[in-house]
XYZ file of C-alpha atoms in Angstrom:
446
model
C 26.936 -12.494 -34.102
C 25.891 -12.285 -30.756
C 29.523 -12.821 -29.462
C 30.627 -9.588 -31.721
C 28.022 -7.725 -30.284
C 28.758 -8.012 -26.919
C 32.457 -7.445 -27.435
C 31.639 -4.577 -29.618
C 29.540 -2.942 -26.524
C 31.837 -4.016 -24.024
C 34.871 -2.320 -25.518
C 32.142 0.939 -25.780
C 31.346 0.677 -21.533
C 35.169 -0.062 -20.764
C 34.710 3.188 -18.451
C 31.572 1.860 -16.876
C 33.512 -1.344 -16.639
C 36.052 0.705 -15.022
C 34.011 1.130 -11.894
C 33.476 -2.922 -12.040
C 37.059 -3.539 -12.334
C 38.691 -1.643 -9.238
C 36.632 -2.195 -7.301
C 36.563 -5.772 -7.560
C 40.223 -5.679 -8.181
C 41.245 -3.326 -4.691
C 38.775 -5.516 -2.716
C 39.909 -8.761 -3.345
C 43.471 -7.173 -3.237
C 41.795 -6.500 0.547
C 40.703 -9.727 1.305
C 43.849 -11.458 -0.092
C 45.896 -8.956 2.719
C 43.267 -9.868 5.391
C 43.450 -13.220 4.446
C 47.449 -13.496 5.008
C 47.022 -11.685 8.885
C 44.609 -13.777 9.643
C 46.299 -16.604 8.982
C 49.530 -15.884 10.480
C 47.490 -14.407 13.431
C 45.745 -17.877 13.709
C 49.177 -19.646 13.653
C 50.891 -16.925 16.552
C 47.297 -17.906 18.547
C 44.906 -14.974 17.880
C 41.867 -15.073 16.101
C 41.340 -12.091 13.162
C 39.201 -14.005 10.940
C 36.398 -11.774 11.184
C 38.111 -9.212 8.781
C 37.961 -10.851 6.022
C 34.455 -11.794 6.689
C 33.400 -8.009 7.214
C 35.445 -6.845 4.093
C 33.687 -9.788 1.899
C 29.795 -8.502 3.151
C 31.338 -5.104 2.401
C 32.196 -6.232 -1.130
C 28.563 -8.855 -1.733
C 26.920 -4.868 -1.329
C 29.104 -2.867 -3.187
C 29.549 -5.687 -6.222
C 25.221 -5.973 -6.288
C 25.574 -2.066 -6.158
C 27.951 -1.937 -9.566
C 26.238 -4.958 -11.275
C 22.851 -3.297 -11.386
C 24.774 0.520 -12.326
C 26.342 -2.107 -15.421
C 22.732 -3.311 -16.293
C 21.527 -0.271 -16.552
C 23.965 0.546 -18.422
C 23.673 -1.992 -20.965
C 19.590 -2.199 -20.674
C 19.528 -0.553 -24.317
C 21.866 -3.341 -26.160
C 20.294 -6.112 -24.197
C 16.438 -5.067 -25.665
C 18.101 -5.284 -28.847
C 19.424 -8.630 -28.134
C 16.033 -9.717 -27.513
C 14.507 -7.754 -30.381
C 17.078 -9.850 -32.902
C 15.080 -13.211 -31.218
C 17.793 -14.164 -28.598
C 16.450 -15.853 -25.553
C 15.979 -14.232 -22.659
C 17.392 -17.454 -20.804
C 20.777 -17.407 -23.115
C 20.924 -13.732 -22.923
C 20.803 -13.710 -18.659
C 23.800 -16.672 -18.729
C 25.913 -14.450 -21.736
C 25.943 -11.262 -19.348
C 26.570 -13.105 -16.208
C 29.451 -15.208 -17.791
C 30.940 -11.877 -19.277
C 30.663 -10.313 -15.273
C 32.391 -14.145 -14.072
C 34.808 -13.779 -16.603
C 36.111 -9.884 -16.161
C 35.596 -10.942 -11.989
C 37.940 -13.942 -11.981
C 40.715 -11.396 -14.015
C 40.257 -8.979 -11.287
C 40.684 -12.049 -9.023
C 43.823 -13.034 -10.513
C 45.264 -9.313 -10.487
C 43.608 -8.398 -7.136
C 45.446 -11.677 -4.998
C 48.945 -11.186 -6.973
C 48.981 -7.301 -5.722
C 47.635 -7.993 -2.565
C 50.147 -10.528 -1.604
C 53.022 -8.947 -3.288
C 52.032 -5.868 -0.909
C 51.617 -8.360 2.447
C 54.971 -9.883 1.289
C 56.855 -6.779 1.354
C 55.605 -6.111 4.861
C 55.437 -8.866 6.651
C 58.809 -11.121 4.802
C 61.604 -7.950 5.376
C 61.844 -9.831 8.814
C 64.902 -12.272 7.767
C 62.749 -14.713 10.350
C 60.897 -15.839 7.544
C 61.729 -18.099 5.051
C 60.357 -19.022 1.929
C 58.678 -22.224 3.207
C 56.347 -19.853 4.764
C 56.015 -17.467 1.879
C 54.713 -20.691 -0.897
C 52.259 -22.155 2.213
C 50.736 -18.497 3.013
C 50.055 -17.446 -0.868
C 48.799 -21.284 -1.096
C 46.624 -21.021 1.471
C 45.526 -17.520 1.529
C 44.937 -18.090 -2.298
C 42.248 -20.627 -1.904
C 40.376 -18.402 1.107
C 40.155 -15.345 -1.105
C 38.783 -18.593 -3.723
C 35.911 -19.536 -1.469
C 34.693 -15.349 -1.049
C 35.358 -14.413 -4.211
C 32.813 -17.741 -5.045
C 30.466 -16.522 -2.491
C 30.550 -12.764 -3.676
C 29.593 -13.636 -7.122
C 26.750 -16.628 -6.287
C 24.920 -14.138 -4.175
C 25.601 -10.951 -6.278
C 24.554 -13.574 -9.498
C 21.615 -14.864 -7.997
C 20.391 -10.884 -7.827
C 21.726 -10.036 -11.107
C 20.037 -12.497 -12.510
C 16.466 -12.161 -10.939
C 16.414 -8.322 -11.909
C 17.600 -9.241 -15.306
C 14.518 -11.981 -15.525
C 12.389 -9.356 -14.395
C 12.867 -6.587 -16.859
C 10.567 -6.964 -20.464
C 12.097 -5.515 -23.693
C 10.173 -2.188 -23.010
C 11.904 -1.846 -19.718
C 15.143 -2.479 -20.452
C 14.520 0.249 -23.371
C 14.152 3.256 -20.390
C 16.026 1.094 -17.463
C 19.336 3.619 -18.010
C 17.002 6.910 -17.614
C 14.479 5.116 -14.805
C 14.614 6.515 -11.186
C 13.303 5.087 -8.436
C 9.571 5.813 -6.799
C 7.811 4.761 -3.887
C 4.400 4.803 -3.497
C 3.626 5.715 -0.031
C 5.219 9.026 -0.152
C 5.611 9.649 3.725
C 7.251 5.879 4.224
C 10.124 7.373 5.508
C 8.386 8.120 8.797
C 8.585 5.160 9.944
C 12.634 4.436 9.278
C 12.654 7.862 11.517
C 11.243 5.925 13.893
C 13.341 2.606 13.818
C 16.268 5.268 13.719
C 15.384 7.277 16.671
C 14.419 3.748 18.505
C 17.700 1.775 17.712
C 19.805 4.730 18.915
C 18.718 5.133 21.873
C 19.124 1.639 22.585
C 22.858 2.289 21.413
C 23.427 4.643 23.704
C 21.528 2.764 26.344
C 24.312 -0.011 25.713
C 26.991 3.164 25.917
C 26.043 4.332 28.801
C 25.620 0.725 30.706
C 29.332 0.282 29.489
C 30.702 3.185 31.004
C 28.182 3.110 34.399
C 27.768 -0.311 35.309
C 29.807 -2.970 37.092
C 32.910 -4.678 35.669
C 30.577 -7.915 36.399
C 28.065 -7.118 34.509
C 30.062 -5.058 31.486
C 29.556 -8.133 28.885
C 26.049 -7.934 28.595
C 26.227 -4.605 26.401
C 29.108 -4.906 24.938
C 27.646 -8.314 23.488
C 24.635 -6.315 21.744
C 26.022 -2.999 21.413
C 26.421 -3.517 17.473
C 23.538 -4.670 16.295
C 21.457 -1.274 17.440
C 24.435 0.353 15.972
C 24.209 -1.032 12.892
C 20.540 -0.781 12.567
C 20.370 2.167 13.620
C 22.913 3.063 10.809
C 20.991 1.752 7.641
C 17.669 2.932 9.137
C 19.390 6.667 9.452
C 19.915 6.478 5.679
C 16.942 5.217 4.339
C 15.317 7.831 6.466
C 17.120 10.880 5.339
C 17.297 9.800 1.832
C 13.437 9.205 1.647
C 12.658 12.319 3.094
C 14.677 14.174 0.538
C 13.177 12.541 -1.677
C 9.576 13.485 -0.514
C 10.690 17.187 0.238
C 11.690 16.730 -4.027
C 8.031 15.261 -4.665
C 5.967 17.725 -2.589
C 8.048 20.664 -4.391
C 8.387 23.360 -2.126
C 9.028 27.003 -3.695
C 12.114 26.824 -1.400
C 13.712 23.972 -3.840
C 13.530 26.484 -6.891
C 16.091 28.606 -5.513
C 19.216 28.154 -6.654
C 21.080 25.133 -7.308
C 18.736 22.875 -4.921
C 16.837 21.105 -7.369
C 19.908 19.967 -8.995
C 21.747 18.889 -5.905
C 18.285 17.150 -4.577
C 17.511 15.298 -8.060
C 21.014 14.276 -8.434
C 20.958 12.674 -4.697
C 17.589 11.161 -5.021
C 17.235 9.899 -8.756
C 18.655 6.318 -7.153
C 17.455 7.232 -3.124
C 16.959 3.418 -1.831
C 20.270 2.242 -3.933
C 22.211 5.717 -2.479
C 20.959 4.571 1.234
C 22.048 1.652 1.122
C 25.415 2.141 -0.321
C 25.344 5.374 2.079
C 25.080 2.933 5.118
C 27.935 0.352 3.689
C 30.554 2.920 3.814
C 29.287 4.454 6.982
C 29.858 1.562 8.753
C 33.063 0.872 6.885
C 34.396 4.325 8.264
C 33.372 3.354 12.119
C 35.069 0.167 11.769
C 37.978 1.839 10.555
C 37.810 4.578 13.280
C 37.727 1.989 15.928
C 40.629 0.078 14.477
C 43.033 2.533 14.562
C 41.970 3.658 17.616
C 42.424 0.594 19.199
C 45.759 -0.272 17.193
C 47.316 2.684 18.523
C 46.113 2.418 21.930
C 47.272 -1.294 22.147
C 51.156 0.429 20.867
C 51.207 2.762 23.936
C 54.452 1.582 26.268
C 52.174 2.320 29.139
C 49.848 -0.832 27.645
C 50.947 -3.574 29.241
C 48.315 -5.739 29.708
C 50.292 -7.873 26.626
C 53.523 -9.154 25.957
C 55.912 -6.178 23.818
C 55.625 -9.394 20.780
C 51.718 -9.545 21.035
C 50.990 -5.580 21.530
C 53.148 -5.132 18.120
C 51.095 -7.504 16.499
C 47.673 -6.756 17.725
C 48.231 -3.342 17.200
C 49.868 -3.438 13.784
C 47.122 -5.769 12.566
C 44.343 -3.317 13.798
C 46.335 -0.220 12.119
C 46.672 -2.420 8.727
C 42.626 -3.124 8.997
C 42.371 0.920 9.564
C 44.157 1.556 6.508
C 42.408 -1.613 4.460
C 38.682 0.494 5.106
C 39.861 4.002 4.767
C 41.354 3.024 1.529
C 37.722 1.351 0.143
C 36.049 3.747 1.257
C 37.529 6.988 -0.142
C 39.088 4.547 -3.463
C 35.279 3.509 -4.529
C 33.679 6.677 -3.778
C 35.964 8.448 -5.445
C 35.764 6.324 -8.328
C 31.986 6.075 -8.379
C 31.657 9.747 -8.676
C 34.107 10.052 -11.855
C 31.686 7.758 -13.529
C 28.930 10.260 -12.128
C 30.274 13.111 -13.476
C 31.306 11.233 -16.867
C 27.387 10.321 -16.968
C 26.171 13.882 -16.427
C 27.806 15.371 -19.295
C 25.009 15.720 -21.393
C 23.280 17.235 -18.373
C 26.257 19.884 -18.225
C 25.142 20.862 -22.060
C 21.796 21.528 -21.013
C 23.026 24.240 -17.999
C 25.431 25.666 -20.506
C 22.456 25.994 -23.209
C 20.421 27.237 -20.514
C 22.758 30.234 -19.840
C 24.940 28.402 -16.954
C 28.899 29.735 -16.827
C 31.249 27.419 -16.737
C 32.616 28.237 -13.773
C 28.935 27.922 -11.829
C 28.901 24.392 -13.381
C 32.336 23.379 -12.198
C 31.399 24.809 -8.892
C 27.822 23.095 -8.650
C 29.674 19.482 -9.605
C 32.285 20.231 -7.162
C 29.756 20.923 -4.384
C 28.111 17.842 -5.448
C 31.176 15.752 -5.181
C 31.796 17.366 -1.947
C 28.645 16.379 -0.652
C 28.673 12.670 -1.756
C 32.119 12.156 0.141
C 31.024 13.777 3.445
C 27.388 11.744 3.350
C 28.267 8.795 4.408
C 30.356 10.611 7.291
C 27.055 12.198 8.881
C 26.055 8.765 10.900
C 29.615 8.112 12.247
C 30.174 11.790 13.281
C 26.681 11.360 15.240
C 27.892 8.611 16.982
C 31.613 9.056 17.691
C 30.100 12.642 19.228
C 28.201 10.675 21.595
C 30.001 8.081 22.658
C 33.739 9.289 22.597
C 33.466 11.843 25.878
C 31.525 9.054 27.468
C 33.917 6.281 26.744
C 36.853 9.135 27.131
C 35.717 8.708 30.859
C 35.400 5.482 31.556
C 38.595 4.999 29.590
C 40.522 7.687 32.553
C 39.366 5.242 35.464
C 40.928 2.138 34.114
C 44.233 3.744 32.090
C 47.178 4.993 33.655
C 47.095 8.730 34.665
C 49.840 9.492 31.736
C 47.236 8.117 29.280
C 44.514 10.211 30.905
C 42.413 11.571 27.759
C 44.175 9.498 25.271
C 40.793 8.723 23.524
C 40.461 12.346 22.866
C 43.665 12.714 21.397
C 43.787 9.774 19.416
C 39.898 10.675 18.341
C 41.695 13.899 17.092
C 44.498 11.841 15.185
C 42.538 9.858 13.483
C 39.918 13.210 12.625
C 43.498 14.992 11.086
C 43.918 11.819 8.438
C 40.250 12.030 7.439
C 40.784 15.664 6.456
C 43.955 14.688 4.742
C 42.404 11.803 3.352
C 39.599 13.478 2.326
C 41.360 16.980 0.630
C 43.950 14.259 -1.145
C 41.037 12.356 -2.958
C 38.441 15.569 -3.953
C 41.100 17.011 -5.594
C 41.711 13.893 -7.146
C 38.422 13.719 -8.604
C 37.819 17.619 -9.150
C 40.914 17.338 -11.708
C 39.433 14.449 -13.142
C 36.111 15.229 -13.617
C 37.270 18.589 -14.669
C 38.488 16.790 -18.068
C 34.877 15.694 -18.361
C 33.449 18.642 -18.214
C 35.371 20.429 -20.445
C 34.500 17.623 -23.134
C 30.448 18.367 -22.260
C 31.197 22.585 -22.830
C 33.144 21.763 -26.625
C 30.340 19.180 -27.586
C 27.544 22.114 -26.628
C 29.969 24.099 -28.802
C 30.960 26.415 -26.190
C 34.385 27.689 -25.236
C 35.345 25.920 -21.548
């Protein structure tokens, strides 16, 4: 009976599922690519292995992210469960089989495409045989393997201790609960550990570009970890003061659409900083991949062989690509399940006198804001540090590659905007379909 019920309810969330499944499937697809350049780079003598590494602590935060979005979303059937006298014990190891099962699918999907897409690439050379090809899917297979088991232990081992947690009554109103803080002005101090940790970034900026050659290494050795600090702490303090300016309800927030826009950005604030700071830092990395890939592919770079600077700069191009494409894939994706959510919330505005042209506007500004917010950080920084570096970068460069930071800094700004048009109207026509469905349930004409 059970069994039924869960396939029954599973078949009813195959859109929230949705969110589950690409993602898991494009970032394993990922880590299966990474996987095969870093071990061919490992066999030509260079060491890349930290890409798979970052994409997999990329993936343990966005996976926790979507399991908890799937609990809530299936809080309801699970109090039943529980109300019909399963265990809670039997009822934690049914859900996380059913998330192990519908992961090691997206494994099997997300290796075959992301091989079959490194094969096409790397095997056109006539170099390579097929001896190669069977030891490379072999071996890159059984890597992706040993993340894919450490993605789901750790994102499990949470699952399973919020799911322990939560008492029939909870579950009941986990899909409609927000999240509160009790010290209302806690976002003070992440102001502080923000303002703190970036000055020490810059500190290590400026002691790259000023000091010695000799004595370079010292902050370039610690220059990320104030970076990335500083990243995460910049979230959770701009979400928690939105989300105090919400609670302290100003006459300003009336006006408007700014109560909607600041409820709809702080209903989930820790969960939105977090996942706010992932993709912030997936977009630097990115940035500094392709600028460094296509600085490495400049003729006038010669401090490697023609071989190596294809391959070096290739690889950090491909790992450019890799990021762009999770970050703008998953957000995209995660706010069509947004907007398929809200629809009941759209039949409220229209019953409440709302056009639907304002309401396809106000979701569109809403999507528009999501993309750009994880943006804000990385804009902060590369305006810092790229007319800084830009400098230091002139004294060491050839004078035909004088201000080639700039221009690549430019480059790479052009495919954002591409990048970024391409996927909101993507999701604008998409969500569009959703919320003409809300406007015919609330029995008006769309």
């Amino acid at each position: 009976m059970y069994l039924k019920l869960s396939i029954r309810n599973a078949r009813r969330s195959f859109i929230d599922y949705l969110l589950y499944v690409a993602a898991m499937t494009v970032l394993l697809a990922i880590i299966e690519i990474s996987n095969c350049i870093a071990i061919i780079g490992e066999l030509a003598g260079f060491q890349v292995i930290f890409l798979p590494l970052l994409i997999a602590a990329i993936q343990i935060a966005l996976v926790g992210y979507i399991d908890f979005f799937l609990l809530k979303q299936r809080a309801k059937e699970f109090a039943s469960y529980l109300l019909l006298g399963m265990e809670k014990k039997r009822l934690t190891r049914l859900f996380l089989w059913e998330v192990l099962l519908i992961g090691f699918c997206c494994y099997i999907v997300g290796t075959t495409i992301g091989f079959s897409i490194y094969e096409l690439w790397y095997f056109r050379d006539s170099m390579h045989g097929i001896k190669h090809c069977g030891f490379l899917y072999g071996r890159s297979m059984f890597y992706t393997l040993l993340f894919f088991g450490l993605i789901e232990t750790v994102c499990s081992f949470r699952l399973k201790g919020r799911l322990n947690k939560l008492q029939i009554r909870e579950l009941m109103h986990e899909r409609n609960s927000n999240q509160g803080i009790k010290n209302i002005g806690s976002y003070k101090k992440w102001g502080v550990i923000f303002f703190l940790c970036f000055v020490c970034f810059i500190g290590c900026v400026c002691g790259i570009v000023f000091l010695p050659e000799v004595y370079i290494v010292y902050p370039v050795s610690v220059v990320a970890i104030p970076l990335l600090v500083s990243v995460f702490a910049f979230y959770k303090w701009v979400f928690g003061y939105l989300y105090a300016y919400r609670r302290m309800n100003p006459v300003r927030i009336y006006q408007k659409d700014r109560l909607y826009i600041a409820a709809n950005m702080t209903s989930n604030f820790k969960t939105a900083a977090t996942v706010n700071a992932v993709f912030c830092i997936c977009f630097l990395f990115s940035g500094c991949s392709f600028v460094t890939g296509m600085l490495i592919l400049q003729p006038e770079f010669q401090l490697f062989d023609t071989a190596m600077r294809q391959w070096m700069g290739t690889s950090q191009i491909s790992i450019c690509i890799v990021l762009l494409v999770i970050y703008f894939s998953i957000l995209s994706l995660q706010q069509i399940i947004e907007v398929r959510q809200s629809s009941k919330s759209n039949q409220i505005m229209c019953c409440m006198g709302k056009s639907n042209k304002q309401i396809e506007k106000l979701v569109n500004k809403q999507i528009a804001i999501k993309l750009l917010s994880p943006i804000i950080m990385a804009l902060l920084v590369i305006l810092f540090c790229i007319p800084l570096l830009n400098g230091k970068m002139n004294l060491i460069l050839p004078v035909s590659l004088n201000n080639i930071l700039l221009e690549l800094a430019g480059e790479f700004g052009a495919c954002i905007v591409v990048f970024y048009i391409c996927y909101f109207g993507i999701i604008c026509v998409m969500s569009k379909r959703y919320m003409n469905t809300s406007a015919i349930c609330a029995g008006l004409p769309f």
